[in-house]
PDB file of C-alpha atoms in Angstrom:
ATOM      1  CA  LYS A   1    -125.460 172.586   3.889  1.00  0.00           C
ATOM      2  CA  CYS A   2    -122.665 174.452   5.638  1.00  0.00           C
ATOM      3  CA  GLY A   3    -119.414 176.127   4.615  1.00  0.00           C
ATOM      4  CA  GLY A   4    -116.635 178.336   5.884  1.00  0.00           C
ATOM      5  CA  ALA A   5    -115.883 178.760   9.572  1.00  0.00           C
ATOM      6  CA  HIS A   6    -119.264 177.240  10.457  1.00  0.00           C
ATOM      7  CA  ALA A   7    -118.311 174.021   8.686  1.00  0.00           C
ATOM      8  CA  ILE A   8    -114.962 173.905  10.498  1.00  0.00           C
ATOM      9  CA  ALA A   9    -116.722 174.136  13.877  1.00  0.00           C
ATOM     10  CA  THR A  10    -119.336 171.567  12.853  1.00  0.00           C
ATOM     11  CA  LEU A  11    -116.749 169.050  11.667  1.00  0.00           C
ATOM     12  CA  ALA A  12    -114.463 169.529  14.674  1.00  0.00           C
ATOM     13  CA  GLN A  13    -117.258 169.155  17.241  1.00  0.00           C
ATOM     14  CA  GLY A  14    -119.720 166.902  15.492  1.00  0.00           C
ATOM     15  CA  VAL A  15    -123.232 168.317  15.360  1.00  0.00           C
ATOM     16  CA  GLY A  16    -126.522 166.487  14.751  1.00  0.00           C
ATOM     17  CA  LEU A  17    -126.081 163.961  11.969  1.00  0.00           C
ATOM     18  CA  VAL A  18    -122.539 165.167  11.242  1.00  0.00           C
ATOM     19  CA  PRO A  19    -119.999 163.110  13.230  1.00  0.00           C
ATOM     20  CA  GLN A  20    -116.820 164.625  14.649  1.00  0.00           C
ATOM     21  CA  CYS A  21    -113.991 164.280  12.143  1.00  0.00           C
ATOM     22  CA  ASP A  22    -110.366 163.272  12.655  1.00  0.00           C
ATOM     23  CA  ILE A  23    -108.783 165.903  10.391  1.00  0.00           C
ATOM     24  CA  ILE A  24    -109.813 169.040   8.497  1.00  0.00           C
ATOM     25  CA  VAL A  25    -107.942 169.857   5.298  1.00  0.00           C
ATOM     26  CA  GLY A  26    -108.321 172.318   2.479  1.00  0.00           C
ATOM     27  CA  PRO A  27    -108.220 176.000   1.601  1.00  0.00           C
ATOM     28  CA  GLY A  28    -110.302 178.808   2.962  1.00  0.00           C
ATOM     29  CA  ASN A  29    -110.434 182.495   3.691  1.00  0.00           C
ATOM     30  CA  GLN A  30    -109.231 184.325   6.811  1.00  0.00           C
ATOM     31  CA  TRP A  31    -112.277 183.130   8.779  1.00  0.00           C
ATOM     32  CA  VAL A  32    -111.615 179.488   7.906  1.00  0.00           C
ATOM     33  CA  THR A  33    -107.983 179.908   8.959  1.00  0.00           C
ATOM     34  CA  ALA A  34    -109.090 181.472  12.259  1.00  0.00           C
ATOM     35  CA  ALA A  35    -111.572 178.633  12.844  1.00  0.00           C
ATOM     36  CA  LYS A  36    -108.889 176.029  12.100  1.00  0.00           C
ATOM     37  CA  SER A  37    -106.590 177.664  14.647  1.00  0.00           C
ATOM     38  CA  ILE A  38    -109.331 177.398  17.288  1.00  0.00           C
ATOM     39  CA  VAL A  39    -110.161 173.712  16.681  1.00  0.00           C
ATOM     40  CA  GLN A  40    -106.643 172.376  16.065  1.00  0.00           C
ATOM     41  CA  GLY A  41    -106.540 170.778  19.532  1.00  0.00           C
ATOM     42  CA  LYS A  42    -109.922 169.103  19.034  1.00  0.00           C
ATOM     43  CA  CYS A  43    -109.000 167.513  15.688  1.00  0.00           C
ATOM     44  CA  ALA A  44    -106.023 167.581  13.340  1.00  0.00           C
ATOM     45  CA  ILE A  45    -105.699 170.239  10.631  1.00  0.00           C
ATOM     46  CA  ASP A  46    -103.469 170.428   7.574  1.00  0.00           C
ATOM     47  CA  MET A  47    -102.122 173.960   8.068  1.00  0.00           C
ATOM     48  CA  LEU A  48    -102.944 177.565   8.812  1.00  0.00           C
ATOM     49  CA  ALA A  49    -102.780 179.122   5.370  1.00  0.00           C
ATOM     50  CA  GLY A  50    -102.644 182.762   4.394  1.00  0.00           C
ATOM     51  CA  PRO A  51    -104.346 184.328   1.390  1.00  0.00           C
ATOM     52  CA  SER A  52    -103.912 182.350  -1.816  1.00  0.00           C
ATOM     53  CA  GLU A  53    -101.796 183.601  -4.689  1.00  0.00           C
ATOM     54  CA  VAL A  54    -101.263 182.398  -8.234  1.00  0.00           C
ATOM     55  CA  LEU A  55     -98.752 183.670 -10.762  1.00  0.00           C
ATOM     56  CA  VAL A  56     -98.975 182.548 -14.382  1.00  0.00           C
ATOM     57  CA  ILE A  57     -96.053 182.963 -16.765  1.00  0.00           C
ATOM     58  CA  ALA A  58     -97.403 182.855 -20.322  1.00  0.00           C
ATOM     59  CA  ASP A  59     -96.392 183.438 -23.912  1.00  0.00           C
ATOM     60  CA  ASP A  60     -98.287 183.529 -27.198  1.00  0.00           C
ATOM     61  CA  SER A  61     -98.950 179.767 -27.057  1.00  0.00           C
ATOM     62  CA  ALA A  62    -101.057 179.983 -23.877  1.00  0.00           C
ATOM     63  CA  ASP A  63    -104.836 179.687 -23.764  1.00  0.00           C
ATOM     64  CA  ALA A  64    -106.579 182.767 -22.339  1.00  0.00           C
ATOM     65  CA  ALA A  65    -109.598 180.821 -21.044  1.00  0.00           C
ATOM     66  CA  THR A  66    -107.392 178.399 -19.091  1.00  0.00           C
ATOM     67  CA  ILE A  67    -105.337 181.218 -17.588  1.00  0.00           C
ATOM     68  CA  ALA A  68    -108.477 183.117 -16.567  1.00  0.00           C
ATOM     69  CA  ALA A  69    -110.042 180.007 -15.014  1.00  0.00           C
ATOM     70  CA  ASP A  70    -106.942 179.315 -12.927  1.00  0.00           C
ATOM     71  CA  MET A  71    -106.597 182.907 -11.801  1.00  0.00           C
ATOM     72  CA  LEU A  72    -110.257 182.934 -10.738  1.00  0.00           C
ATOM     73  CA  ALA A  73    -109.924 179.547  -9.013  1.00  0.00           C
ATOM     74  CA  GLN A  74    -107.485 181.179  -6.600  1.00  0.00           C
ATOM     75  CA  ALA A  75    -109.239 184.558  -6.485  1.00  0.00           C
ATOM     76  CA  GLU A  76    -112.537 183.056  -5.343  1.00  0.00           C
ATOM     77  CA  HIS A  77    -110.912 181.738  -2.138  1.00  0.00           C
ATOM     78  CA  ASP A  78    -110.432 185.084  -0.448  1.00  0.00           C
ATOM     79  CA  VAL A  79    -110.708 188.812  -1.154  1.00  0.00           C
ATOM     80  CA  GLU A  80    -107.023 188.993  -0.184  1.00  0.00           C
ATOM     81  CA  ALA A  81    -105.948 186.480  -2.868  1.00  0.00           C
ATOM     82  CA  ARG A  82    -103.703 187.774  -5.654  1.00  0.00           C
ATOM     83  CA  PRO A  83    -103.979 186.594  -9.260  1.00  0.00           C
ATOM     84  CA  ILE A  84    -100.902 187.646 -11.264  1.00  0.00           C
ATOM     85  CA  LEU A  85    -100.040 187.253 -14.945  1.00  0.00           C
ATOM     86  CA  ILE A  86     -96.558 187.762 -16.381  1.00  0.00           C
ATOM     87  CA  CYS A  87     -96.708 187.659 -20.152  1.00  0.00           C
ATOM     88  CA  THR A  88     -94.510 188.199 -23.189  1.00  0.00           C
ATOM     89  CA  HIS A  89     -97.456 188.668 -25.583  1.00  0.00           C
ATOM     90  CA  ALA A  90     -99.614 191.821 -25.282  1.00  0.00           C
ATOM     91  CA  PRO A  91    -102.621 190.432 -27.227  1.00  0.00           C
ATOM     92  CA  LEU A  92    -102.870 187.558 -24.731  1.00  0.00           C
ATOM     93  CA  ILE A  93    -103.223 190.041 -21.880  1.00  0.00           C
ATOM     94  CA  LYS A  94    -106.307 191.565 -23.519  1.00  0.00           C
ATOM     95  CA  ALA A  95    -107.716 188.097 -24.184  1.00  0.00           C
ATOM     96  CA  VAL A  96    -107.173 187.001 -20.558  1.00  0.00           C
ATOM     97  CA  ASP A  97    -108.806 190.202 -19.296  1.00  0.00           C
ATOM     98  CA  ALA A  98    -111.863 189.530 -21.473  1.00  0.00           C
ATOM     99  CA  GLU A  99    -112.011 185.908 -20.273  1.00  0.00           C
ATOM    100  CA  VAL A 100    -111.757 186.921 -16.616  1.00  0.00           C
ATOM    101  CA  LYS A 101    -114.705 189.304 -17.059  1.00  0.00           C
ATOM    102  CA  LYS A 102    -116.711 186.626 -18.894  1.00  0.00           C
ATOM    103  CA  GLN A 103    -115.956 183.854 -16.372  1.00  0.00           C
ATOM    104  CA  LEU A 104    -116.534 186.109 -13.347  1.00  0.00           C
ATOM    105  CA  ASP A 105    -120.152 186.497 -14.426  1.00  0.00           C
ATOM    106  CA  LEU A 106    -120.552 182.703 -14.414  1.00  0.00           C
ATOM    107  CA  LEU A 107    -119.398 182.229 -10.808  1.00  0.00           C
ATOM    108  CA  PRO A 108    -122.075 181.718  -8.156  1.00  0.00           C
ATOM    109  CA  GLN A 109    -122.372 184.039  -5.165  1.00  0.00           C
ATOM    110  CA  PRO A 110    -120.548 184.714  -2.932  1.00  0.00           C
ATOM    111  CA  ASN A 111    -117.645 183.393  -5.032  1.00  0.00           C
ATOM    112  CA  CYS A 112    -118.237 186.016  -7.725  1.00  0.00           C
ATOM    113  CA  ASP A 113    -117.977 188.978  -5.341  1.00  0.00           C
ATOM    114  CA  THR A 114    -114.973 187.442  -3.575  1.00  0.00           C
ATOM    115  CA  ALA A 115    -113.135 186.829  -6.857  1.00  0.00           C
ATOM    116  CA  ARG A 116    -114.014 190.301  -8.174  1.00  0.00           C
ATOM    117  CA  ALA A 117    -112.520 191.912  -5.037  1.00  0.00           C
ATOM    118  CA  ALA A 118    -109.402 189.727  -5.242  1.00  0.00           C
ATOM    119  CA  CYS A 119    -108.911 190.540  -8.927  1.00  0.00           C
ATOM    120  CA  LYS A 120    -108.622 194.219  -7.965  1.00  0.00           C
ATOM    121  CA  LYS A 121    -105.487 193.236  -5.996  1.00  0.00           C
ATOM    122  CA  GLY A 122    -104.060 191.274  -8.919  1.00  0.00           C
ATOM    123  CA  PHE A 123    -101.900 192.650 -11.688  1.00  0.00           C
ATOM    124  CA  VAL A 124    -100.310 191.949 -15.060  1.00  0.00           C
ATOM    125  CA  VAL A 125     -96.690 192.477 -16.093  1.00  0.00           C
ATOM    126  CA  LEU A 126     -95.831 192.668 -19.787  1.00  0.00           C
ATOM    127  CA  VAL A 127     -92.190 191.659 -20.284  1.00  0.00           C
ATOM    128  CA  ASP A 128     -89.894 191.626 -23.298  1.00  0.00           C
ATOM    129  CA  SER A 129     -88.394 188.183 -22.709  1.00  0.00           C
ATOM    130  CA  MET A 130     -88.853 184.947 -20.812  1.00  0.00           C
ATOM    131  CA  GLU A 131     -85.691 185.724 -18.855  1.00  0.00           C
ATOM    132  CA  GLU A 132     -87.325 188.946 -17.630  1.00  0.00           C
ATOM    133  CA  ALA A 133     -90.512 187.013 -16.762  1.00  0.00           C
ATOM    134  CA  ILE A 134     -88.485 184.580 -14.640  1.00  0.00           C
ATOM    135  CA  LYS A 135     -86.685 187.427 -12.881  1.00  0.00           C
ATOM    136  CA  VAL A 136     -89.973 189.185 -12.036  1.00  0.00           C
ATOM    137  CA  CYS A 137     -91.502 185.896 -10.889  1.00  0.00           C
ATOM    138  CA  ASP A 138     -88.579 185.074  -8.609  1.00  0.00           C
ATOM    139  CA  SER A 139     -88.828 188.533  -7.024  1.00  0.00           C
ATOM    140  CA  ILE A 140     -92.500 187.876  -6.185  1.00  0.00           C
ATOM    141  CA  ALA A 141     -91.977 184.249  -5.035  1.00  0.00           C
ATOM    142  CA  PRO A 142     -95.617 183.180  -5.545  1.00  0.00           C
ATOM    143  CA  GLU A 143     -97.451 180.469  -3.647  1.00  0.00           C
ATOM    144  CA  HIS A 144     -98.673 178.812  -6.874  1.00  0.00           C
ATOM    145  CA  LEU A 145     -96.621 179.197 -10.066  1.00  0.00           C
ATOM    146  CA  GLU A 146     -98.006 178.080 -13.403  1.00  0.00           C
ATOM    147  CA  ILE A 147     -95.916 177.976 -16.563  1.00  0.00           C
ATOM    148  CA  MET A 148     -97.951 178.138 -19.783  1.00  0.00           C
ATOM    149  CA  THR A 149     -95.339 178.578 -22.480  1.00  0.00           C
ATOM    150  CA  LYS A 150     -94.040 176.710 -25.522  1.00  0.00           C
ATOM    151  CA  ASP A 151     -91.006 175.573 -23.537  1.00  0.00           C
ATOM    152  CA  ALA A 152     -92.740 175.232 -20.158  1.00  0.00           C
ATOM    153  CA  MET A 153     -90.361 172.658 -18.659  1.00  0.00           C
ATOM    154  CA  GLU A 154     -87.304 174.728 -19.532  1.00  0.00           C
ATOM    155  CA  VAL A 155     -88.883 177.882 -18.066  1.00  0.00           C
ATOM    156  CA  GLY A 156     -89.997 176.032 -14.938  1.00  0.00           C
ATOM    157  CA  MET A 157     -86.487 174.687 -14.327  1.00  0.00           C
ATOM    158  CA  LYS A 158     -85.134 178.262 -14.341  1.00  0.00           C
ATOM    159  CA  CYS A 159     -87.593 179.538 -11.702  1.00  0.00           C
ATOM    160  CA  ASN A 160     -86.262 179.403  -8.156  1.00  0.00           C
ATOM    161  CA  HIS A 161     -88.735 180.968  -5.717  1.00  0.00           C
ATOM    162  CA  TYR A 162     -92.284 179.576  -5.507  1.00  0.00           C
ATOM    163  CA  GLY A 163     -94.442 177.264  -3.403  1.00  0.00           C
ATOM    164  CA  GLY A 164     -96.040 174.866  -5.890  1.00  0.00           C
ATOM    165  CA  LEU A 165     -95.044 174.546  -9.555  1.00  0.00           C
ATOM    166  CA  PHE A 166     -97.488 173.586 -12.321  1.00  0.00           C
ATOM    167  CA  ILE A 167     -95.767 173.072 -15.675  1.00  0.00           C
ATOM    168  CA  GLY A 168     -97.662 173.168 -18.955  1.00  0.00           C
ATOM    169  CA  ARG A 169    -101.225 173.721 -20.031  1.00  0.00           C
ATOM    170  CA  ASP A 170    -102.367 170.290 -18.842  1.00  0.00           C
ATOM    171  CA  ALA A 171    -101.045 171.030 -15.333  1.00  0.00           C
ATOM    172  CA  ALA A 172    -103.375 173.985 -14.805  1.00  0.00           C
ATOM    173  CA  GLU A 173    -104.888 173.891 -11.312  1.00  0.00           C
ATOM    174  CA  GLY A 174    -108.405 174.301 -12.630  1.00  0.00           C
ATOM    175  CA  MET A 175    -108.115 171.201 -14.842  1.00  0.00           C
TER     176      MET A 175
END
């Protein structure tokens, strides 16, 4: 069993029973990105990615457990990842915080420590309106944007600056 930069080298070169691959794809931390940059002439790669980032726009209709799971799914990639929540409903913020703490304890190592460190770089913004949430979101321009609101499609159509857009509860990345 092998992961991280070691796996990138193994797959690019072919070692023992593991044959050389044609292409390496998928996320990773700074060491995986460095390894991909080294082997990109030996085999194809998808891209050289930076730290992951997820921003969730939520209202009182959103599910705290789903939000926490998605934030942790990005946070466990790299200590430099940034999980961000923009919310119009203060009680949901407390519920998401409790869920993050609960779900962190369920992650295996080293994912747990990585996600815990990344969560320290994350933040929450409580806003008065969805218009304000969209404005804050556009100023951040996140890599992954998730909309978990009653009118998710309408909110998503008003957002302008993001990498990938996931609209609605059933579009959560962790699903």
